[in-house]
Amino acid sequence: MHKYRLFTPGPTPVPDEVLSVLSQPMIHHRYDEFQEIFKNINSKLSYLFQTETNVLTLTGSGTAAMEAIVANFTDKSNVLIVSAGKFGERWLHINKLYSNNTFVLEKEYGESVESNEILDFLKKNKEIDYLFLTHSETSTGAYTDIKEIAKSVSGFNSNIKIIVDGITAISAHEMRFDEWGIDCVATGSQKGLMLPPGLSFIAVSKRMWDIHNNKQSYYLNLKLAAENLKKNLTPFTPAVGLIVALQKALELIEREGIENVWARHEKLSRACREAVCCLGLELFAVKPSFALTSVKIPSKFSNVFDDFLRKFKAETGITLAAGHGELKGKIFRISHLGYYDEFDIITVISALEKFLYKNKCIKSLGAGTTAAMNVLFK
Amino acid sequence: MHKYRLFTPGPTPVPDEVLSVLSQPMIHHRYDEFQEIFKNINSKLSYLFQTETNVLTLTGSGTAAMEAIVANFTDKSNVLIVSAGKFGERWLHINKLYSNNTFVLEKEYGESVESNEILDFLKKNKEIDYLFLTHSETSTGAYTDIKEIAKSVSGFNSNIKIIVDGITAISAHEMRFDEWGIDCVATGSQKGLMLPPGLSFIAVSKRMWDIHNNKQSYYLNLKLAAENLKKNLTPFTPAVGLIVALQKALELIEREGIENVWARHEKLSRACREAVCCLGLELFAVKPSFALTSVKIPSKFSNVFDDFLRKFKAETGITLAAGHGELKGKIFRISHLGYYDEFDIITVISALEKFLYKNKCIKSLGAGTTAAMNVLFK
C-alpha cells in the first residue's frame, strides 16, 4: 500500500481543512453571507501580495488572468517580453493576439534574465512601455529576480509598466507589490494558495487604472470586477465553493505569516536541490525557483513519462510532473509549492532514492535523504 | 432551528454525494486518471444535450461560454438578438463588443417571443445570419419555445445559425440539440447540473466549425478546446475538483434518465405555480420556465430584498432570489432547477404560506400546499 501523494506544481495538494470546506452546501453570491466572506478574503489577498490595493478575483485559470491584464491595460502598445520557457511564450502569444508591438528578449530554456540584460535592451529600444516577466517559469523551474529588475527598470525609466506572471511564485517567493513598484501580478488558486484550480487573482497598481482600456473582453473586464469588488461582489457568478474555501486557505497563510511561508519555500527547495545533486542527478534551471525543482532525466530512461513518471508513481504512489513541450523528454519536476513541510521533502527524496536504487542508478541508499536532513534540521 | 435551504436559480443545491467528491484530494490533469474521468464525462455531456458531438468544457461562468460562442463563431456578422430580460441583453452587449451588426427583437420583461414574430422579422431583414435566443430567461422566469422556433426558422432559411443560452434550461427543459438543428447551446455547472459554479459547457454543431474564426480570444479559443478534447484534455488547467464531481452529478442524471429529469422539472414547476396562484399571488412570466417561478411581490412589501427575502430567510431558513435590475423591487423568484424533488416544493410552498400568514397577507393556511399536492401526488 502506498498513500496517494501529489508533488506537481499545480494542482498542488489541498489541506484537509480546506478540502472539508469544499463539501459545504452552496451559498448564494448576492447575499450578505457571501459578501462578508469575500470582504474578509480581499483583505487577506492584499496581505498575500503585500499591497494596499484590492486584488481582483476571477473565475478561470491563471491564463485567464494573464489575458485579462493584456486585454484591459495594453492597447497596441510596445511591449518587451522576457521569454525563457513555455509561460514566457504565453505572454508573447497573448500580446500578439492583442496586436501589441512585441519585442522579445529570449533566453535559453532553464536560464533566467538579469537586470543588466533588460537595461541594455531598453536603452536600445526606447519606445517600450511595458515589460512582461515570469517570476517563476514553471516549465523550466527557473526563477527571475523581480525585485532587482523592478528597481533597475524604474531607475532607468519609471514610466515602464512592470507586469509579472506570479502564477507559481506567489507564496513561494517574496513579493512586495507596492514597495517594489510592480504594476500587475497574476496568480492562480491551484498553486501557492493550496486550493483546487478554478480561480485566478490579479493585483493592479493605481496608475494602471488611468490607462485602463478594455478593448473587447466582456467576461475579463477588470474595471467591472473592480467596481463590483467595492461592494464585495463579483460581476458574474463566481466559483462560490472555491471562494469559501479560499478563506480557510488564506487563514492558514496568515497564521503562518507570509515571511515564514516564503522562508519555508526557500528552505524546502534548497533541501530538495541538495538532495537531488547528492544522488548524482543534474539540476536543469540555472537559478532555480523555490516552487519546484527541475531535474534532468538520467540517460538510462529513454521516455520520461512512460519509463520514469508512470513507473515511479506505481512504485511509490507519488505523482511528479513531466517537462513541457520541448522539455517533455528531458526533465522531470518535483513540486514543493504550497502545502508541503520538511517531512514531505524527506518523503519524496527517499522515494526517489528507492526508485534510483531499484533501477540501478545508485549503488547505496541514504545520500539524498541525509543531504536533505542536513539542510532541513540543522 | 431551521435547516439551511437554497431555492435560487444558480447556485443551486449540490447533492451530498457530489459535495463529498469535492473534498477528495486533487489529481493532476495530465495523467491518465484525469483523462479517464474526462472521457466518461464527455459521453455523459453529449447525452445531456442529446447530441452526437462532443460538448466543450470551460473553466468560467456561463457568461464566459456566451462570450466564447460570439468570439469564436461570429465575425462582424448580422445577428438578431431576441431580448426580454437581463440575459437577452447580455447577448446584445457581447455581440456589440465584438462589432457584430446587431438587430434586436425586444419583448417586454416577462414575455416570450413566438416563432411567427421571429419569421416576420427575418422576412423584413434578409441579411441576418445568426439568431440568438434565451431558452429560460432567468431574470424574468420566462420560457422560449426553442423547438418550435428552430423548426420555423430552419424552414424559412436553413443558413441561419441558431444560438441558445441554455444556462438555466439544460436539464429543466427538453433539449434535442441534433434533432432540432441547434448550432450552439451554452450552460453552466451551478444550474441543472447540480454542481458549484466554476464550469461552463458549450455544444457546437458540425457546420459551425467550418466558419470558426477566433478573433482575439486566447483563453476562450474553442478550437483549442476541441482539439484537446479529442485527447480528453483541456488546453489550460481546468477546475479539476469540479470536473471530478461533475462525473458524479452526471451519473445521477443518467440514472434518472434525461426525459424523467425534464418531466420532473415540468411537474415541480407546475405545482409551484398552482400553489403560488392559490395563495393569491400573481405570476410574473407569461410563459413560465420550468427552472424557476417568478412571482410579483405583494404590494404590502415595499422592498423585496430587505422587507421580504431577508425576513423570509430569517423565519424559514430558506434562501429565495430577488429580481434583477429593473425587476429588483417587483418580483421574487423560487428556483426548482436541479436537485429538487416533490417534497422540496411542499417545503418551500408551506414556508411561503407561513410567511404570508404571519404577515397577514392570507387568512388561513393550507391552500397553497394543497394545490401543490394535487399536482404532485395525483
GROMACS .gro file of C-alpha atoms in nm, chain A residues 56-274:
model
  219
   56LEU     CA    1  -0.920   4.109  -0.819
   57THR     CA    2  -1.060   3.755  -0.821
   58LEU     CA    3  -1.161   3.589  -1.149
   59THR     CA    4  -1.325   3.254  -1.209
   60GLY     CA    5  -1.086   3.098  -1.459
   61SER     CA    6  -0.731   2.961  -1.474
   62GLY     CA    7  -0.411   3.165  -1.445
   63THR     CA    8  -0.411   3.205  -1.823
   64ALA     CA    9  -0.742   3.392  -1.798
   65ALA     CA   10  -0.573   3.635  -1.558
   66MET     CA   11  -0.278   3.680  -1.797
   67GLU     CA   12  -0.513   3.753  -2.085
   68ALA     CA   13  -0.719   3.990  -1.868
   69ILE     CA   14  -0.410   4.202  -1.799
   70VAL     CA   15  -0.323   4.233  -2.168
   71ALA     CA   16  -0.688   4.290  -2.271
   72ASN     CA   17  -0.751   4.561  -2.012
   73PHE     CA   18  -0.427   4.753  -1.985
   74THR     CA   19  -0.243   4.746  -2.315
   75ASP     CA   20  -0.361   4.888  -2.644
   76LYS     CA   21  -0.138   4.833  -2.945
   77SER     CA   22   0.145   4.909  -2.706
   78ASN     CA   23   0.517   4.848  -2.736
   79VAL     CA   24   0.585   4.558  -2.507
   80LEU     CA   25   0.903   4.375  -2.413
   81ILE     CA   26   0.853   4.012  -2.324
   82VAL     CA   27   1.124   3.819  -2.150
   83SER     CA   28   1.084   3.459  -2.250
   84ALA     CA   29   1.276   3.154  -2.133
   85GLY     CA   30   1.008   2.886  -2.131
   86LYS     CA   31   0.652   2.796  -2.210
   87PHE     CA   32   0.496   3.061  -1.988
   88GLY     CA   33   0.714   3.344  -2.120
   89GLU     CA   34   0.598   3.231  -2.462
   90ARG     CA   35   0.238   3.251  -2.340
   91TRP     CA   36   0.286   3.623  -2.266
   92LEU     CA   37   0.413   3.657  -2.620
   93HIS     CA   38   0.121   3.471  -2.779
   94ILE     CA   39  -0.138   3.670  -2.585
   95ASN     CA   40   0.028   4.003  -2.664
   96LYS     CA   41   0.046   3.919  -3.033
   97LEU     CA   42  -0.323   3.824  -3.034
   98TYR     CA   43  -0.400   4.170  -2.895
   99SER     CA   44  -0.193   4.335  -3.168
  100ASN     CA   45   0.071   4.474  -2.941
  101ASN     CA   46   0.407   4.558  -3.092
  102THR     CA   47   0.614   4.283  -2.932
  103PHE     CA   48   0.986   4.285  -2.859
  104VAL     CA   49   1.131   3.965  -2.721
  105LEU     CA   50   1.432   3.912  -2.501
  106GLU     CA   51   1.475   3.540  -2.535
  107LYS     CA   52   1.687   3.327  -2.307
  108GLU     CA   53   1.763   2.959  -2.331
  109TYR     CA   54   1.523   2.727  -2.150
  110GLY     CA   55   1.648   2.693  -1.792
  111GLU     CA   56   1.819   3.032  -1.787
  112SER     CA   57   1.698   3.350  -1.616
  113VAL     CA   58   1.725   3.705  -1.739
  114GLU     CA   59   1.940   3.951  -1.543
  115SER     CA   60   1.856   4.318  -1.491
  116ASN     CA   61   2.156   4.445  -1.691
  117GLU     CA   62   2.039   4.250  -1.997
  118ILE     CA   63   1.699   4.415  -1.970
  119LEU     CA   64   1.855   4.759  -1.926
  120ASP     CA   65   2.074   4.706  -2.233
  121PHE     CA   66   1.767   4.611  -2.430
  122LEU     CA   67   1.564   4.909  -2.306
  123LYS     CA   68   1.846   5.150  -2.386
  124LYS     CA   69   1.841   5.031  -2.746
  125ASN     CA   70   1.460   5.028  -2.771
  126LYS     CA   71   1.339   5.345  -2.605
  127GLU     CA   72   0.977   5.304  -2.726
  128ILE     CA   73   0.897   5.020  -2.486
  129ASP     CA   74   0.607   5.089  -2.247
  130TYR     CA   75   0.556   4.750  -2.085
  131LEU     CA   76   0.785   4.483  -1.951
  132PHE     CA   77   0.638   4.131  -1.918
  133LEU     CA   78   0.819   3.895  -1.682
  134THR     CA   79   0.774   3.545  -1.539
  135HIS     CA   80   0.863   3.529  -1.171
  136SER     CA   81   0.883   3.151  -1.156
  137GLU     CA   82   0.894   2.983  -1.501
  138THR     CA   83   0.707   2.664  -1.415
  139SER     CA   84   0.806   2.490  -1.737
  140THR     CA   85   1.180   2.507  -1.662
  141GLY     CA   86   1.184   2.563  -1.286
  142ALA     CA   87   1.384   2.887  -1.323
  143TYR     CA   88   1.346   3.195  -1.103
  144THR     CA   89   1.369   3.560  -1.212
  145ASP     CA   90   1.482   3.830  -0.968
  146ILE     CA   91   1.180   4.060  -0.997
  147LYS     CA   92   1.286   4.285  -0.710
  148GLU     CA   93   1.621   4.367  -0.868
  149ILE     CA   94   1.477   4.408  -1.218
  150ALA     CA   95   1.195   4.634  -1.098
  151LYS     CA   96   1.449   4.853  -0.918
  152SER     CA   97   1.677   4.886  -1.220
  153VAL     CA   98   1.398   4.940  -1.471
  154SER     CA   99   1.216   5.205  -1.268
  155GLY     CA  100   1.550   5.376  -1.211
  156PHE     CA  101   1.605   5.381  -1.585
  157ASN     CA  102   1.253   5.486  -1.686
  158SER     CA  103   0.976   5.492  -1.428
  159ASN     CA  104   0.708   5.508  -1.700
  160ILE     CA  105   0.768   5.148  -1.799
  161LYS     CA  106   0.495   4.929  -1.653
  162ILE     CA  107   0.613   4.605  -1.497
  163ILE     CA  108   0.380   4.306  -1.545
  164VAL     CA  109   0.455   3.981  -1.367
  165ASP     CA  110   0.329   3.627  -1.413
  166GLY     CA  111   0.345   3.525  -1.048
  167ILE     CA  112   0.139   3.213  -1.101
  168THR     CA  113   0.382   2.971  -0.935
  169ALA     CA  114   0.574   3.241  -0.747
  170ILE     CA  115   0.314   3.393  -0.514
  171SER     CA  116   0.373   3.248  -0.164
  172ALA     CA  117   0.691   3.068  -0.279
  173HIS     CA  118   0.893   3.385  -0.349
  174GLU     CA  119   0.898   3.719  -0.176
  175MET     CA  120   0.658   3.961  -0.347
  176ARG     CA  121   0.617   4.315  -0.219
  177PHE     CA  122   0.386   4.459  -0.479
  178ASP     CA  123   0.365   4.817  -0.351
  179GLU     CA  124   0.722   4.852  -0.224
  180TRP     CA  125   0.877   4.717  -0.543
  181GLY     CA  126   0.652   4.926  -0.767
  182ILE     CA  127   0.505   4.637  -0.966
  183ASP     CA  128   0.207   4.718  -1.190
  184CYS     CA  129   0.034   4.382  -1.230
  185VAL     CA  130   0.086   4.039  -1.079
  186ALA     CA  131  -0.129   3.737  -1.162
  187THR     CA  132  -0.159   3.408  -0.976
  188GLY     CA  133  -0.388   3.104  -0.969
  189SER     CA  134  -0.573   2.921  -0.692
  190GLN     CA  135  -0.414   2.578  -0.751
  191LYS     CA  136  -0.060   2.695  -0.675
  192GLY     CA  137   0.078   2.853  -0.357
  193LEU     CA  138  -0.279   2.920  -0.246
  194MET     CA  139  -0.337   2.547  -0.179
  195LEU     CA  140  -0.679   2.534  -0.345
  196PRO     CA  141  -0.819   2.339  -0.640
  197PRO     CA  142  -0.789   2.514  -0.978
  198GLY     CA  143  -1.069   2.747  -1.092
  199LEU     CA  144  -0.982   3.091  -0.954
  200SER     CA  145  -0.718   3.341  -1.051
  201PHE     CA  146  -0.608   3.668  -0.895
  202ILE     CA  147  -0.464   3.996  -1.020
  203ALA     CA  148  -0.306   4.279  -0.824
  204VAL     CA  149  -0.318   4.608  -1.016
  205SER     CA  150  -0.123   4.926  -0.934
  206LYS     CA  151  -0.310   5.257  -0.905
  207ARG     CA  152  -0.154   5.409  -1.216
  208MET     CA  153  -0.277   5.122  -1.434
  209TRP     CA  154  -0.638   5.228  -1.383
  210ASP     CA  155  -0.560   5.562  -1.552
  211ILE     CA  156  -0.465   5.377  -1.868
  212HIS     CA  157  -0.739   5.115  -1.840
  213ASN     CA  158  -0.879   5.048  -2.184
  214ASN     CA  159  -1.073   4.726  -2.213
  215LYS     CA  160  -1.070   4.654  -2.581
  216GLN     CA  161  -1.302   4.367  -2.634
  217SER     CA  162  -1.334   4.143  -2.335
  218TYR     CA  163  -1.670   4.104  -2.161
  219TYR     CA  164  -1.601   3.826  -1.915
  220LEU     CA  165  -1.250   3.953  -1.837
  221ASN     CA  166  -1.344   4.320  -1.797
  222LEU     CA  167  -1.135   4.417  -1.494
  223LYS     CA  168  -1.298   4.758  -1.444
  224LEU     CA  169  -1.627   4.581  -1.389
  225ALA     CA  170  -1.457   4.341  -1.147
  226ALA     CA  171  -1.301   4.634  -0.958
  227GLU     CA  172  -1.633   4.820  -0.931
  228ASN     CA  173  -1.809   4.511  -0.800
  229LEU     CA  174  -1.525   4.444  -0.559
  230LYS     CA  175  -1.600   4.772  -0.380
  231LYS     CA  176  -1.933   4.614  -0.280
  232ASN     CA  177  -1.765   4.277  -0.211
  233LEU     CA  178  -1.934   4.126  -0.514
  234THR     CA  179  -1.828   3.984  -0.849
  235PRO     CA  180  -1.980   4.084  -1.185
  236PHE     CA  181  -2.065   3.724  -1.279
  237THR     CA  182  -2.145   3.418  -1.069
  238PRO     CA  183  -1.807   3.327  -0.919
  239ALA     CA  184  -1.684   2.981  -0.820
  240VAL     CA  185  -1.858   3.025  -0.482
  241GLY     CA  186  -1.734   2.697  -0.337
  242LEU     CA  187  -1.370   2.780  -0.411
  243ILE     CA  188  -1.411   3.130  -0.269
  244VAL     CA  189  -1.548   2.998   0.060
  245ALA     CA  190  -1.257   2.752   0.076
  246LEU     CA  191  -1.012   3.029  -0.014
  247GLN     CA  192  -1.098   3.200   0.312
  248LYS     CA  193  -0.971   2.896   0.501
  249ALA     CA  194  -0.655   2.866   0.287
  250LEU     CA  195  -0.573   3.234   0.339
  251GLU     CA  196  -0.624   3.190   0.713
  252LEU     CA  197  -0.356   2.920   0.710
  253ILE     CA  198  -0.114   3.154   0.528
  254GLU     CA  199  -0.193   3.442   0.761
  255ARG     CA  200  -0.145   3.222   1.067
  256GLU     CA  201   0.197   3.106   0.944
  257GLY     CA  202   0.293   3.460   0.838
  258ILE     CA  203   0.383   3.543   0.479
  259GLU     CA  204   0.756   3.588   0.553
  260ASN     CA  205   0.760   3.243   0.712
  261VAL     CA  206   0.579   3.097   0.412
  262TRP     CA  207   0.845   3.243   0.180
  263ALA     CA  208   1.125   3.120   0.407
  264ARG     CA  209   0.973   2.771   0.420
  265HIS     CA  210   0.965   2.751   0.042
  266GLU     CA  211   1.325   2.867   0.017
  267LYS     CA  212   1.440   2.606   0.268
  268LEU     CA  213   1.241   2.316   0.123
  269SER     CA  214   1.362   2.396  -0.227
  270ARG     CA  215   1.724   2.415  -0.110
  271ALA     CA  216   1.692   2.080   0.065
  272CYS     CA  217   1.539   1.925  -0.244
  273ARG     CA  218   1.814   2.056  -0.470
  274GLU     CA  219   2.097   1.949  -0.240
   0.00000   0.00000   0.00000
